Backbone as CSV, one residue per row, in Angstrom:
resi,resn,N_x,N_y,N_z,CA_x,CA_y,CA_z,C_x,C_y,C_z
1,UNK,-8.161,13.938,11.676,-8.593,12.699,11.233,-9.176,11.726,12.242
2,UNK,-10.199,11.627,12.711,-11.113,10.849,13.608,-11.219,9.630,12.801
3,UNK,-10.029,8.673,13.061,-10.097,7.277,13.007,-11.176,6.680,12.057
4,UNK,-11.658,7.229,11.074,-12.195,6.938,9.762,-13.073,5.600,9.982
5,UNK,-14.609,5.824,10.030,-15.376,4.793,10.386,-15.184,3.721,9.299
6,UNK,-15.061,2.588,10.151,-14.591,1.430,9.294,-15.312,0.974,8.156
7,UNK,-14.855,0.605,6.869,-15.273,0.078,5.618,-16.791,0.671,5.337
8,UNK,-16.729,2.008,5.115,-17.891,2.706,4.869,-18.713,2.722,3.356
9,UNK,-18.436,1.554,2.832,-19.415,0.969,1.445,-18.527,1.953,0.250
10,UNK,-17.889,3.255,0.588,-17.480,4.018,-0.409,-18.441,4.525,-1.664
11,UNK,-19.871,4.425,-1.388,-20.660,4.906,-2.186,-20.798,6.659,-2.115
12,UNK,-20.918,7.074,-3.594,-21.150,8.623,-3.492,-19.761,9.485,-3.051
13,UNK,-18.701,9.000,-3.482,-17.625,9.614,-2.930,-17.688,11.215,-2.778
14,UNK,-18.433,11.670,-2.132,-18.556,13.274,-2.015,-17.821,13.772,-0.539
15,UNK,-16.727,13.009,0.099,-16.047,13.538,1.188,-15.133,14.413,0.607
16,UNK,-15.546,15.687,0.139,-14.717,16.347,-0.222,-13.139,17.175,0.889
17,UNK,-12.409,16.654,0.534,-11.201,17.215,1.231,-10.906,16.959,2.347
18,UNK,-11.782,15.804,3.142,-11.721,15.397,4.445,-10.491,14.662,4.678
19,UNK,-10.141,14.431,5.801,-8.822,13.567,6.061,-7.545,14.019,5.599
20,UNK,-7.317,15.161,5.795,-5.691,15.844,5.223,-4.724,14.692,5.389
21,UNK,-3.947,14.704,4.229,-3.359,13.497,4.549,-2.005,13.591,5.197
22,UNK,-2.534,13.563,6.674,-1.640,13.412,7.725,-0.718,12.136,7.730
23,UNK,-0.523,11.626,9.031,0.315,10.480,9.150,1.692,10.779,9.231
24,UNK,2.411,11.648,9.595,3.697,12.201,9.988,4.509,12.109,9.131
25,UNK,4.221,12.506,7.782,5.460,12.045,6.628,5.535,10.504,6.105
26,UNK,4.758,9.857,7.063,4.885,8.344,6.659,3.730,8.181,5.590
27,UNK,3.869,7.063,5.030,2.612,6.913,4.090,2.887,7.314,2.653
28,UNK,2.493,7.131,2.104,2.920,7.078,0.396,2.313,8.481,-0.316
29,UNK,2.877,8.585,-1.744,2.358,9.815,-2.279,1.429,9.279,-3.430
30,UNK,0.330,9.993,-3.820,-0.516,9.784,-4.767,-0.597,10.357,-5.722
31,UNK,-0.460,9.681,-6.994,-0.597,10.524,-8.199,-1.813,10.546,-8.696
32,UNK,-2.546,11.634,-8.614,-4.057,11.915,-9.022,-4.135,11.651,-10.409
33,UNK,-5.075,10.970,-11.117,-5.433,11.043,-12.456,-6.308,12.090,-12.921
34,UNK,-6.070,12.652,-14.050,-6.557,13.898,-14.583,-8.256,13.226,-14.582
35,UNK,-8.927,14.147,-14.458,-10.554,13.960,-14.726,-11.292,13.942,-13.296
36,UNK,-12.193,14.520,-13.227,-13.124,14.944,-11.782,-13.450,13.696,-11.030
37,UNK,-13.257,12.548,-11.568,-13.426,11.360,-10.493,-12.893,11.446,-9.360
38,UNK,-13.429,10.484,-8.259,-13.273,10.387,-7.126,-11.841,9.733,-7.067
39,UNK,-11.090,9.589,-6.069,-9.748,9.117,-5.868,-9.634,8.269,-4.489
40,UNK,-8.785,7.391,-4.850,-8.839,6.533,-3.140,-8.103,7.508,-2.426
41,UNK,-8.332,7.451,-1.191,-7.403,8.336,-0.298,-6.256,7.454,0.638
42,UNK,-5.330,8.162,0.971,-3.913,7.593,1.538,-4.903,6.460,2.647
43,UNK,-5.560,6.876,3.214,-6.317,6.481,4.432,-6.536,5.003,4.168
44,UNK,-7.277,4.869,3.144,-8.203,3.847,2.646,-6.810,2.824,2.155
45,UNK,-5.616,3.215,1.455,-4.865,2.316,1.143,-3.889,1.956,2.323
46,UNK,-3.650,2.699,3.403,-3.274,2.416,4.419,-3.553,1.452,5.119
47,UNK,-5.187,1.288,5.509,-5.635,0.464,5.916,-5.562,-1.064,5.257
48,UNK,-5.236,-0.882,4.168,-5.265,-2.414,3.597,-4.164,-2.825,3.688
49,UNK,-2.836,-1.975,3.947,-1.522,-2.179,4.187,-1.575,-2.688,5.649
50,UNK,-2.287,-2.407,6.466,-2.317,-2.453,7.760,-3.114,-4.070,8.066
51,UNK,-4.115,-4.040,7.148,-4.533,-5.300,7.346,-3.852,-6.557,6.847
52,UNK,-2.750,-6.268,6.070,-2.072,-7.251,5.100,-0.740,-7.307,5.833
53,UNK,-0.600,-6.758,6.912,0.946,-6.335,7.628,1.569,-7.921,7.946
54,UNK,0.622,-8.716,8.521,1.019,-9.906,8.966,1.522,-11.076,8.288
55,UNK,0.842,-10.828,6.923,1.068,-11.788,5.650,2.820,-11.461,5.144
56,UNK,2.761,-9.946,5.208,4.035,-9.317,4.431,5.174,-9.574,5.648
57,UNK,4.810,-9.396,6.705,5.988,-9.816,7.631,6.226,-11.079,8.201
58,UNK,5.217,-11.780,7.734,5.589,-13.458,7.975,6.643,-13.905,6.604
59,UNK,6.436,-13.198,5.478,7.535,-13.847,4.657,8.885,-12.984,5.096
60,UNK,8.687,-11.576,5.824,10.251,-11.096,5.711,10.697,-12.044,7.024
61,UNK,9.987,-12.376,7.827,10.596,-12.881,9.231,10.822,-14.304,8.821
62,UNK,10.369,-14.830,7.760,11.145,-16.456,7.201,12.236,-16.141,6.664
63,UNK,12.323,-15.140,5.590,13.971,-14.690,5.393,14.882,-14.101,6.236
64,UNK,14.386,-13.480,7.168,15.462,-13.021,8.320,15.800,-14.184,8.990
65,UNK,15.427,-15.578,9.304,15.968,-16.387,9.879,17.300,-16.892,9.138
66,UNK,16.949,-16.504,7.870,18.549,-17.440,7.019,19.346,-16.138,6.788
67,UNK,19.016,-14.979,7.076,19.737,-13.859,7.073,19.278,-12.527,7.961
68,UNK,20.077,-12.891,9.608,19.338,-11.843,10.602,19.515,-10.533,10.133
69,UNK,20.824,-10.152,9.111,20.936,-8.889,9.044,19.832,-8.376,8.369
70,UNK,19.273,-8.773,7.729,18.084,-8.466,6.740,17.291,-7.205,7.226
71,UNK,17.371,-6.011,6.768,16.342,-4.823,7.118,16.600,-3.763,6.526
72,UNK,15.861,-2.872,6.060,15.408,-1.815,5.391,14.297,-1.168,4.866
73,UNK,14.306,-0.375,4.175,13.059,0.187,3.476,12.895,-0.231,2.337
74,UNK,11.729,-0.557,1.554,11.476,-0.790,0.673,10.253,0.271,-0.047
75,UNK,10.577,0.810,-1.405,9.638,1.945,-1.951,8.759,1.038,-3.011
76,UNK,7.594,0.703,-3.191,6.758,0.372,-3.654,5.739,1.021,-4.478
77,UNK,5.859,0.583,-5.852,4.926,1.277,-6.818,3.812,0.417,-7.045
78,UNK,2.648,0.728,-6.665,1.421,-0.048,-7.349,0.969,0.714,-7.661
79,UNK,0.139,-0.188,-8.778,-1.139,0.576,-9.609,-2.383,-0.061,-9.133
80,UNK,-3.481,0.721,-8.548,-4.435,-0.170,-8.243,-5.746,0.427,-9.327
81,UNK,-6.249,-0.906,-9.873,-7.298,-0.623,-10.509,-8.716,-0.368,-9.822
82,UNK,-9.625,0.091,-10.531,-11.020,0.630,-9.969,-11.896,-0.587,-9.308
83,UNK,-11.359,-1.733,-9.623,-11.906,-3.235,-9.054,-11.273,-3.167,-8.267
84,UNK,-10.201,-2.581,-7.370,-9.806,-3.049,-6.199,-8.303,-3.683,-5.994
85,UNK,-8.218,-4.570,-7.497,-7.062,-5.183,-7.972,-5.860,-4.127,-7.971
86,UNK,-4.629,-5.045,-7.781,-3.513,-4.573,-7.892,-2.992,-4.986,-9.189
87,UNK,-3.230,-4.017,-10.508,-2.833,-4.298,-11.523,-1.351,-4.325,-11.818
88,UNK,-0.612,-3.553,-10.999,0.986,-3.619,-11.121,1.462,-3.587,-9.904
89,UNK,2.542,-3.784,-9.703,3.271,-3.716,-8.399,4.824,-4.051,-8.459
90,UNK,5.566,-2.834,-8.513,7.304,-2.914,-8.593,7.850,-2.605,-7.513
91,UNK,8.944,-2.744,-7.477,10.119,-1.823,-6.566,10.691,-0.728,-7.119
92,UNK,10.655,0.573,-6.105,10.962,1.499,-6.728,12.365,1.571,-6.360
93,UNK,12.531,1.136,-4.994,14.111,1.086,-4.147,13.896,0.140,-3.279
94,UNK,14.897,-0.299,-3.040,15.122,-1.625,-1.934,16.555,-1.294,-1.202
95,UNK,16.433,-1.441,0.412,17.604,-1.546,0.910,17.801,-3.084,1.272
96,UNK,17.188,-3.706,1.031,16.998,-5.265,1.207,18.029,-6.120,0.895
97,UNK,18.234,-5.690,-0.541,19.153,-6.547,-1.574,18.793,-7.987,-1.585
98,UNK,17.831,-8.325,-1.382,17.344,-9.673,-1.412,16.336,-10.189,-2.270
99,UNK,16.844,-10.388,-3.866,15.721,-10.523,-4.716,14.659,-11.201,-4.463
100,UNK,14.845,-12.576,-4.023,14.143,-13.530,-3.616,13.239,-13.072,-2.963
101,UNK,13.421,-12.482,-1.783,12.603,-11.856,-0.541,11.512,-11.115,-1.387
102,UNK,12.013,-10.063,-2.013,11.362,-9.042,-2.939,10.294,-9.438,-3.784
103,UNK,10.818,-10.682,-4.454,10.043,-11.569,-5.402,8.847,-11.814,-4.478
104,UNK,9.102,-12.321,-3.554,7.896,-13.126,-2.670,7.046,-11.825,-2.167
105,UNK,7.695,-10.942,-1.862,6.789,-9.965,-1.191,5.874,-9.273,-2.428
106,UNK,6.275,-8.851,-3.830,5.726,-8.444,-4.739,4.388,-9.485,-5.207
107,UNK,4.440,-10.638,-5.079,3.740,-11.692,-5.185,2.584,-11.572,-4.156
108,UNK,2.757,-11.212,-3.123,1.740,-11.358,-1.821,1.055,-9.686,-2.129
109,UNK,1.778,-8.905,-2.317,1.010,-7.328,-2.680,0.135,-7.590,-3.745
110,UNK,0.683,-7.964,-4.871,-0.219,-8.353,-5.770,-1.453,-8.901,-5.544
111,UNK,-1.689,-9.589,-4.618,-3.134,-10.253,-4.225,-3.775,-9.522,-3.337
112,UNK,-3.528,-7.943,-2.772,-3.973,-7.275,-2.059,-5.424,-6.935,-2.869
113,UNK,-6.628,-6.499,-1.710,-7.838,-6.305,-2.492,-8.234,-5.082,-1.912
114,UNK,-8.194,-3.796,-2.907,-8.379,-2.330,-2.265,-9.986,-2.221,-2.296
115,UNK,-10.566,-3.419,-2.834,-12.071,-2.961,-2.840,-12.269,-2.361,-4.094
116,UNK,-13.467,-2.610,-4.798,-14.054,-1.962,-5.904,-14.628,-0.810,-5.609
117,UNK,-14.626,0.359,-6.548,-14.653,1.909,-6.161,-15.019,2.506,-7.548
118,UNK,-15.735,3.568,-7.442,-15.952,4.197,-8.948,-15.060,5.406,-8.698
119,UNK,-13.663,4.954,-9.186,-12.616,5.903,-8.929,-11.849,5.651,-10.404
120,UNK,-10.913,6.471,-10.726,-9.724,6.008,-11.666,-8.740,5.291,-11.160
121,UNK,-7.921,4.739,-12.152,-6.965,3.849,-11.957,-5.644,4.764,-11.101
122,UNK,-5.208,4.530,-10.030,-4.148,5.020,-9.457,-3.098,4.481,-9.381
123,UNK,-1.648,5.356,-9.370,-0.495,4.763,-8.971,-0.103,5.480,-7.840
124,UNK,0.507,4.489,-6.688,0.619,5.154,-5.531,2.169,4.664,-5.157
125,UNK,2.819,5.482,-4.581,4.393,4.986,-4.254,4.387,4.687,-2.536
126,UNK,4.563,3.632,-2.123,4.446,3.315,-0.655,5.556,2.702,-0.170
127,UNK,6.005,3.789,0.919,7.295,2.770,1.630,6.993,1.993,2.615
128,UNK,7.734,0.731,2.936,7.497,-0.232,3.847,8.761,-0.079,4.277
129,UNK,8.937,-0.141,5.617,9.971,-0.475,6.610,9.815,-1.961,6.892
130,UNK,11.029,-2.522,6.993,11.351,-3.666,7.192,12.336,-4.057,8.562
131,UNK,11.952,-3.895,9.677,12.943,-3.883,10.778,12.723,-5.262,11.547
132,UNK,14.032,-5.860,11.952,13.769,-7.236,13.045,13.074,-6.706,14.093
133,UNK,11.902,-7.464,14.507,11.333,-6.982,15.711,11.658,-7.643,16.967
C-alpha cells in the first residue's frame, strides 16, 4: 500500500483490487452493495477519519476533564451516501458509557465529508479507540 497519492479526484474508479485492506486488523469492515459500481475503499474512509481526528479527540478531551477515567472503544456504523455525506451514523457498541459524549461524537461525525463519488451508498463499521493521551 504505497501511501495512496493524496486526493486523486476519484474519477473513473478502475483501480481494481489495489490497496489490499491491510491496516493491521484495525480499520473498519465494509459491506459492499450489490451491483457492479465502484465502492469507497477503506483507505479513503481512513483518510477522512484521520483528517477529523483532532475534532473528535477535542470533544473526548473536554469530557475527559470531567471524568478522567473515560476511555474505551466505540464501534460506529456509518452510512455514507454517494454525495460523500454521512446519511446515518449510530453507535454499534461503546465502552465509554457516557451518552452525552456519544451524542456529541455522533453529531460531529455526521458532519464528515467523504467527497462525492460515483459509488453505491455504503455501510461501514468503524472502531475508534479513545484513550487519554
